[in-house]
């Protein structure tokens, strides 16, 4: 049995090809996993509704029964997910300073004035970038207990 020994130049060339191949595979996987379109909407006529209440902040909202609820920051943030994994809606309760730090809507112009639960606010429609990728975001912002 003969073992082939690579010289330094051949070994470096081999490692370079392997490293570039691995990098190319990672880039292809990253690009292939990106989507421009969001998840399809539920048909409103088929939706069963339930009520979610956040007693810590003091609000309730009707949500589709198929949504699961994930709270964080002691109830100040709530994510509603379809089938337990697809984020569909987020309610966040924070100060203007906290929200500016998160970069949510402050760099965007409001599209129109809105009213939620009798409270005036603003509607934003933009792409929120968190790293190299972004997501189409619609934000309905109202002031509640001196927070947004």
PDB file of C-alpha atoms in Angstrom:
ATOM      1  CA  UNK A   1       0.000   0.000   0.000  1.00  0.00           C
ATOM      2  CA  UNK A   2       1.380   3.341  -1.003  1.00  0.00           C
ATOM      3  CA  UNK A   3       0.409   6.582   0.714  1.00  0.00           C
ATOM      4  CA  UNK A   4       0.468   9.640  -1.483  1.00  0.00           C
ATOM      5  CA  UNK A   5       2.119  12.579   0.127  1.00  0.00           C
ATOM      6  CA  UNK A   6       1.108  15.996  -1.152  1.00  0.00           C
ATOM      7  CA  UNK A   7       3.701  18.688  -1.423  1.00  0.00           C
ATOM      8  CA  UNK A   8       3.027  22.054   0.265  1.00  0.00           C
ATOM      9  CA  UNK A   9       1.750  23.767  -2.880  1.00  0.00           C
ATOM     10  CA  UNK A  10      -0.708  20.978  -3.707  1.00  0.00           C
ATOM     11  CA  UNK A  11      -1.878  20.804  -0.083  1.00  0.00           C
ATOM     12  CA  UNK A  12      -2.485  24.564   0.085  1.00  0.00           C
ATOM     13  CA  UNK A  13      -4.354  24.449  -3.241  1.00  0.00           C
ATOM     14  CA  UNK A  14      -6.504  21.571  -1.964  1.00  0.00           C
ATOM     15  CA  UNK A  15      -7.370  23.439   1.271  1.00  0.00           C
ATOM     16  CA  UNK A  16      -8.201  26.580  -0.699  1.00  0.00           C
ATOM     17  CA  UNK A  17     -10.621  24.671  -2.943  1.00  0.00           C
ATOM     18  CA  UNK A  18     -12.258  22.934   0.037  1.00  0.00           C
ATOM     19  CA  UNK A  19     -12.657  26.228   1.932  1.00  0.00           C
ATOM     20  CA  UNK A  20     -14.129  28.020  -1.088  1.00  0.00           C
ATOM     21  CA  UNK A  21     -16.498  25.115  -1.740  1.00  0.00           C
ATOM     22  CA  UNK A  22     -17.745  25.207   1.858  1.00  0.00           C
ATOM     23  CA  UNK A  23     -18.205  28.987   1.658  1.00  0.00           C
ATOM     24  CA  UNK A  24     -20.122  28.647  -1.615  1.00  0.00           C
ATOM     25  CA  UNK A  25     -22.443  26.022  -0.091  1.00  0.00           C
ATOM     26  CA  UNK A  26     -23.148  28.291   2.902  1.00  0.00           C
ATOM     27  CA  UNK A  27     -23.939  31.250   0.615  1.00  0.00           C
ATOM     28  CA  UNK A  28     -26.247  29.119  -1.547  1.00  0.00           C
ATOM     29  CA  UNK A  29     -28.111  27.845   1.539  1.00  0.00           C
ATOM     30  CA  UNK A  30     -28.464  31.390   2.900  1.00  0.00           C
ATOM     31  CA  UNK A  31     -29.758  32.832  -0.376  1.00  0.00           C
ATOM     32  CA  UNK A  32     -32.070  29.881  -1.041  1.00  0.00           C
ATOM     33  CA  UNK A  33     -33.685  30.258   2.392  1.00  0.00           C
ATOM     34  CA  UNK A  34     -34.624  33.939   1.853  1.00  0.00           C
ATOM     35  CA  UNK A  35     -38.178  34.738   0.796  1.00  0.00           C
ATOM     36  CA  UNK A  36     -39.641  37.954  -0.463  1.00  0.00           C
ATOM     37  CA  UNK A  37     -43.268  37.082   0.171  1.00  0.00           C
ATOM     38  CA  UNK A  38     -44.690  36.650   3.633  1.00  0.00           C
ATOM     39  CA  UNK A  39     -46.767  33.771   4.834  1.00  0.00           C
ATOM     40  CA  UNK A  40     -50.217  33.413   3.260  1.00  0.00           C
ATOM     41  CA  UNK A  41     -53.091  35.009   5.163  1.00  0.00           C
ATOM     42  CA  UNK A  42     -55.829  32.975   6.769  1.00  0.00           C
ATOM     43  CA  UNK A  43     -59.264  33.153   5.172  1.00  0.00           C
ATOM     44  CA  UNK A  44     -61.257  35.437   7.477  1.00  0.00           C
ATOM     45  CA  UNK A  45     -64.464  33.427   6.924  1.00  0.00           C
ATOM     46  CA  UNK A  46     -62.760  30.293   8.273  1.00  0.00           C
ATOM     47  CA  UNK A  47     -61.099  31.829  11.338  1.00  0.00           C
ATOM     48  CA  UNK A  48     -62.173  30.817  14.840  1.00  0.00           C
ATOM     49  CA  UNK A  49     -61.371  33.653  17.256  1.00  0.00           C
ATOM     50  CA  UNK A  50     -60.168  33.644  20.855  1.00  0.00           C
ATOM     51  CA  UNK A  51     -59.264  36.454  23.221  1.00  0.00           C
ATOM     52  CA  UNK A  52     -55.756  37.080  24.489  1.00  0.00           C
ATOM     53  CA  UNK A  53     -55.515  39.261  27.605  1.00  0.00           C
ATOM     54  CA  UNK A  54     -52.371  40.855  28.953  1.00  0.00           C
ATOM     55  CA  UNK A  55     -53.211  41.801  32.525  1.00  0.00           C
ATOM     56  CA  UNK A  56     -49.711  43.134  33.214  1.00  0.00           C
ATOM     57  CA  UNK A  57     -50.092  45.922  30.609  1.00  0.00           C
ATOM     58  CA  UNK A  58     -53.895  46.068  30.678  1.00  0.00           C
ATOM     59  CA  UNK A  59     -55.199  45.188  27.208  1.00  0.00           C
ATOM     60  CA  UNK A  60     -56.915  42.375  25.353  1.00  0.00           C
ATOM     61  CA  UNK A  61     -57.075  41.517  21.669  1.00  0.00           C
ATOM     62  CA  UNK A  62     -58.961  38.970  19.568  1.00  0.00           C
ATOM     63  CA  UNK A  63     -56.640  36.598  17.708  1.00  0.00           C
ATOM     64  CA  UNK A  64     -57.167  33.548  15.484  1.00  0.00           C
ATOM     65  CA  UNK A  65     -57.459  30.361  17.529  1.00  0.00           C
ATOM     66  CA  UNK A  66     -54.582  28.759  15.585  1.00  0.00           C
ATOM     67  CA  UNK A  67     -52.108  31.358  16.914  1.00  0.00           C
ATOM     68  CA  UNK A  68     -49.825  30.405  19.780  1.00  0.00           C
ATOM     69  CA  UNK A  69     -48.677  33.071  22.226  1.00  0.00           C
ATOM     70  CA  UNK A  70     -45.091  33.708  23.300  1.00  0.00           C
ATOM     71  CA  UNK A  71     -44.544  36.411  25.931  1.00  0.00           C
ATOM     72  CA  UNK A  72     -41.216  37.937  26.936  1.00  0.00           C
ATOM     73  CA  UNK A  73     -39.892  40.898  28.953  1.00  0.00           C
ATOM     74  CA  UNK A  74     -42.428  40.186  31.699  1.00  0.00           C
ATOM     75  CA  UNK A  75     -45.347  40.577  29.268  1.00  0.00           C
ATOM     76  CA  UNK A  76     -44.099  43.780  27.581  1.00  0.00           C
ATOM     77  CA  UNK A  77     -43.596  41.860  24.343  1.00  0.00           C
ATOM     78  CA  UNK A  78     -45.947  39.272  22.862  1.00  0.00           C
ATOM     79  CA  UNK A  79     -45.406  37.282  19.652  1.00  0.00           C
ATOM     80  CA  UNK A  80     -48.335  35.525  18.008  1.00  0.00           C
ATOM     81  CA  UNK A  81     -47.256  32.579  15.862  1.00  0.00           C
ATOM     82  CA  UNK A  82     -49.114  30.482  13.305  1.00  0.00           C
ATOM     83  CA  UNK A  83     -48.655  26.736  13.846  1.00  0.00           C
ATOM     84  CA  UNK A  84     -46.247  27.473  16.679  1.00  0.00           C
ATOM     85  CA  UNK A  85     -43.387  28.715  14.513  1.00  0.00           C
ATOM     86  CA  UNK A  86     -44.356  31.346  11.908  1.00  0.00           C
ATOM     87  CA  UNK A  87     -44.402  34.855  13.435  1.00  0.00           C
ATOM     88  CA  UNK A  88     -47.601  36.607  12.366  1.00  0.00           C
ATOM     89  CA  UNK A  89     -48.117  39.494  14.766  1.00  0.00           C
ATOM     90  CA  UNK A  90     -46.158  41.222  17.501  1.00  0.00           C
ATOM     91  CA  UNK A  91     -47.355  43.560  20.235  1.00  0.00           C
ATOM     92  CA  UNK A  92     -44.585  45.460  21.980  1.00  0.00           C
ATOM     93  CA  UNK A  93     -45.026  47.933  24.825  1.00  0.00           C
ATOM     94  CA  UNK A  94     -42.094  50.302  25.284  1.00  0.00           C
ATOM     95  CA  UNK A  95     -40.867  53.819  25.718  1.00  0.00           C
ATOM     96  CA  UNK A  96     -39.860  56.011  22.786  1.00  0.00           C
ATOM     97  CA  UNK A  97     -36.196  55.638  23.781  1.00  0.00           C
ATOM     98  CA  UNK A  98     -36.438  51.807  23.851  1.00  0.00           C
ATOM     99  CA  UNK A  99     -38.176  51.698  20.486  1.00  0.00           C
ATOM    100  CA  UNK A 100     -35.644  54.058  18.875  1.00  0.00           C
ATOM    101  CA  UNK A 101     -32.872  51.767  20.123  1.00  0.00           C
ATOM    102  CA  UNK A 102     -34.603  48.781  18.480  1.00  0.00           C
ATOM    103  CA  UNK A 103     -34.885  50.727  15.207  1.00  0.00           C
ATOM    104  CA  UNK A 104     -38.465  49.730  14.652  1.00  0.00           C
ATOM    105  CA  UNK A 105     -40.313  52.561  12.883  1.00  0.00           C
ATOM    106  CA  UNK A 106     -38.556  55.781  13.841  1.00  0.00           C
ATOM    107  CA  UNK A 107     -36.581  56.041  10.606  1.00  0.00           C
ATOM    108  CA  UNK A 108     -39.766  55.842   8.535  1.00  0.00           C
ATOM    109  CA  UNK A 109     -42.567  58.262   7.745  1.00  0.00           C
ATOM    110  CA  UNK A 110     -46.101  57.277   8.790  1.00  0.00           C
ATOM    111  CA  UNK A 111     -48.421  56.344   5.921  1.00  0.00           C
ATOM    112  CA  UNK A 112     -51.636  57.497   7.583  1.00  0.00           C
ATOM    113  CA  UNK A 113     -53.391  58.272  10.846  1.00  0.00           C
ATOM    114  CA  UNK A 114     -55.221  55.379  12.539  1.00  0.00           C
ATOM    115  CA  UNK A 115     -57.401  54.685  15.534  1.00  0.00           C
ATOM    116  CA  UNK A 116     -57.091  51.572  17.707  1.00  0.00           C
ATOM    117  CA  UNK A 117     -59.502  51.073  20.601  1.00  0.00           C
ATOM    118  CA  UNK A 118     -60.431  54.752  20.398  1.00  0.00           C
ATOM    119  CA  UNK A 119     -56.787  55.877  20.618  1.00  0.00           C
ATOM    120  CA  UNK A 120     -55.253  57.893  17.768  1.00  0.00           C
ATOM    121  CA  UNK A 121     -51.995  56.686  16.280  1.00  0.00           C
ATOM    122  CA  UNK A 122     -49.990  56.196  13.109  1.00  0.00           C
ATOM    123  CA  UNK A 123     -49.586  53.420  10.546  1.00  0.00           C
ATOM    124  CA  UNK A 124     -46.145  52.552   9.136  1.00  0.00           C
ATOM    125  CA  UNK A 125     -45.400  50.239   6.197  1.00  0.00           C
ATOM    126  CA  UNK A 126     -41.694  49.458   5.670  1.00  0.00           C
ATOM    127  CA  UNK A 127     -38.963  46.825   5.520  1.00  0.00           C
ATOM    128  CA  UNK A 128     -37.257  46.209   8.866  1.00  0.00           C
ATOM    129  CA  UNK A 129     -33.681  44.996   8.448  1.00  0.00           C
ATOM    130  CA  UNK A 130     -32.157  43.029  11.288  1.00  0.00           C
ATOM    131  CA  UNK A 131     -28.751  42.091   9.923  1.00  0.00           C
ATOM    132  CA  UNK A 132     -28.341  41.099   6.281  1.00  0.00           C
ATOM    133  CA  UNK A 133     -32.007  40.322   5.665  1.00  0.00           C
ATOM    134  CA  UNK A 134     -35.250  42.236   6.102  1.00  0.00           C
ATOM    135  CA  UNK A 135     -38.932  41.596   6.587  1.00  0.00           C
ATOM    136  CA  UNK A 136     -41.941  43.529   5.322  1.00  0.00           C
ATOM    137  CA  UNK A 137     -43.385  45.163   8.429  1.00  0.00           C
ATOM    138  CA  UNK A 138     -46.611  46.993   9.138  1.00  0.00           C
ATOM    139  CA  UNK A 139     -46.617  48.879  12.439  1.00  0.00           C
ATOM    140  CA  UNK A 140     -49.674  50.374  14.115  1.00  0.00           C
ATOM    141  CA  UNK A 141     -48.325  52.718  16.777  1.00  0.00           C
ATOM    142  CA  UNK A 142     -50.430  54.241  19.541  1.00  0.00           C
ATOM    143  CA  UNK A 143     -49.530  55.927  22.802  1.00  0.00           C
ATOM    144  CA  UNK A 144     -50.751  53.943  25.811  1.00  0.00           C
ATOM    145  CA  UNK A 145     -49.865  54.849  29.407  1.00  0.00           C
ATOM    146  CA  UNK A 146     -47.281  57.320  27.999  1.00  0.00           C
ATOM    147  CA  UNK A 147     -45.556  54.564  26.028  1.00  0.00           C
ATOM    148  CA  UNK A 148     -45.768  53.391  22.387  1.00  0.00           C
TER     149      UNK A 148
END
